[in-house]
Steps between C-alpha positions, in 0.01 A plus 500: 500500500438134506243260613613214706447183306562134527804308403483184305532327175508650159374346182797271486472508870750722658558489866567773745656584825360448847440804706246520771338160489687203626467125492728278702729283300769250575819678463616796319454849397456625146264562216295304261435445137211557273324170477371321210775262520620660815796470721803286509468140559734213495779470743793702394841550624627660808688372789490452865433217734161634563255699311507868507285772358554566137287510192314222338661199356599500146691192417474243238151597412262459211595838363770585252771759496478750219797718592874485532639263757782550744673166460740585221859393537757740649620615160143580398393663825289809457493765772259591631343156473178543296180461698334182377144526369242225466226413256229517764444539872471177703235422760602580857589221735253479794794501740580859403280743686514873560436671829334783312276410209640590164291744295181422697262727309647537154309575184542445126706753307236704313509565127518876461350699215770590253449876532495494881775697675662296776710660771791288626615538861816394678405335829747424778459425870701331777498121487241360743370852563161345579658337807802709598412846368807693389749285693658343191463830317768645728731231363387579145359149454218584263233322296419626151181491293328684216168685503270584210204737464254507210382850415192362323371294792683663790595155628840434659702179498808360674742249349788339688718191509615320812562168676225241511603361836680794656860611471648241737370215286645658189842544654557176692371143472318269738707208624243227530606184686326275247684655203869484421509822298397840632140585413440843349175693515624776274267666260419857415213636295312807389185630665249742349207653684264792475573798720805677637544520876606866516579496871719191471718644225503867605541475876851355508580463132433633153201548271603714204397533135780381270335469158178518297414230246212413269250224564649311206846513657357377829339203323830409332676524834239270657576229242869527580436486876313171466782345298766634737311365801447158350864446408681674786386277783752530781620780727867580552596712800870556440708700256848345510799712400877485522515819709307821578719690254338658198536277196573188709408167343143391569468124546123475560214749470208513740145438378256678730229766523723785386629304202140439392428872519815579303415240234151646469632854465737383226218327317286813518793705365540246220131549422552877479441632851683821598607504865544808715850603606482419868733312733402140571682283757470128574609263775762239410651231722855407401727209578868546414713207391779382279411311182225246584549127450222297342414197716212327320126452524288309749557163333874534449559622857234317703409208274606134545833563330541851637779649703411412861767725650380798299136420572570497873693828480208671324252368756720612788526845346122541476417343834539820709238671283226260611167659607314493829809520721497592866685817602793291622510299175472817295797664673706184455402489133622857454840391631503203261411720204769752600753219524415359157467824304743737673762274660512215247375721215263243355155537348296249303270664247204332335437662161316362196436185706872439517755537778799733501780559748586863576844575652386800704694827512485810717258678555311169448146642491355846446158658454497802270238749391630619169370701210402321180371757251166469326550370145545712193270389220771546239756289685285215624589155370228265385659191655288504814 
């Protein structure tokens, strides 16, 4: 059905996800953002005596928050903590590099003719399928994207959102000897490119029609995508809940490829799209903990007047996650991580550029592949 196209930047410059072309980079694994004011920059917070792969650095940067913050007092705490948005996307720090180029051959989002009929496709394939085939698919660790096809031109397009500097960089920081605070290379962004790689999505995953929209609706969606991409600049791997039980308190929501797809579906429903009644499942990675404790931001924890004991504890927690370890070091690190998370039940989470302590609870961590229904146009909220 589809032509294989490039991946690259859209009008506002969306970025895409690396697949078969690779470029060596310093440390991590993840995705990229859609340049214009691209990736994360500025040292951010993290912890660990040495640097470790994690997204780009967002810290005290020249950008401004335009969303809710997570630093309210205990009596004002809101769960889940709202994901913080920013007024624009910062430039990436040169230190942050991706092993696989982010959105290497992207293209601008086209302006469709208003009377065009656009088919919308659900795309899903195992994470890193380009390298490991269906290996992660057996564990239901899947990547999500959206496909479009214009009936007037016959052209196909792929749109996705993922880490700028690979998943490791978006999940853990680098502990650089010359810096007191952990250095984060955490940034995620959207990628738009012409073509749909049928084999990639069909072989071990999903390529299925979920809706049909007008060209005008597509154009409205494109405007929203640019705004969403410019203000939602960092990737969040974990969903943190009180327990696996249904209805359990959610402390933090993830912000990843599947959440981008779900937000886009909701926006299309808000714009009038009717979705088919088919089952749609998504990968989620959970951490389970008691009520989190707010610890502070980079300055309050690692600054001149910060808490040195806490700063050291955070660094020691992140140290085992450092990249480029030998087999012996890696096995020892696994034991250290097990000791911290399972035995001592501790986890330090970096969210909204702030640090939180999670008192971990059984079963500690879980990967699920659960159904999240396609939206109903009549029940979709406009607060996206």
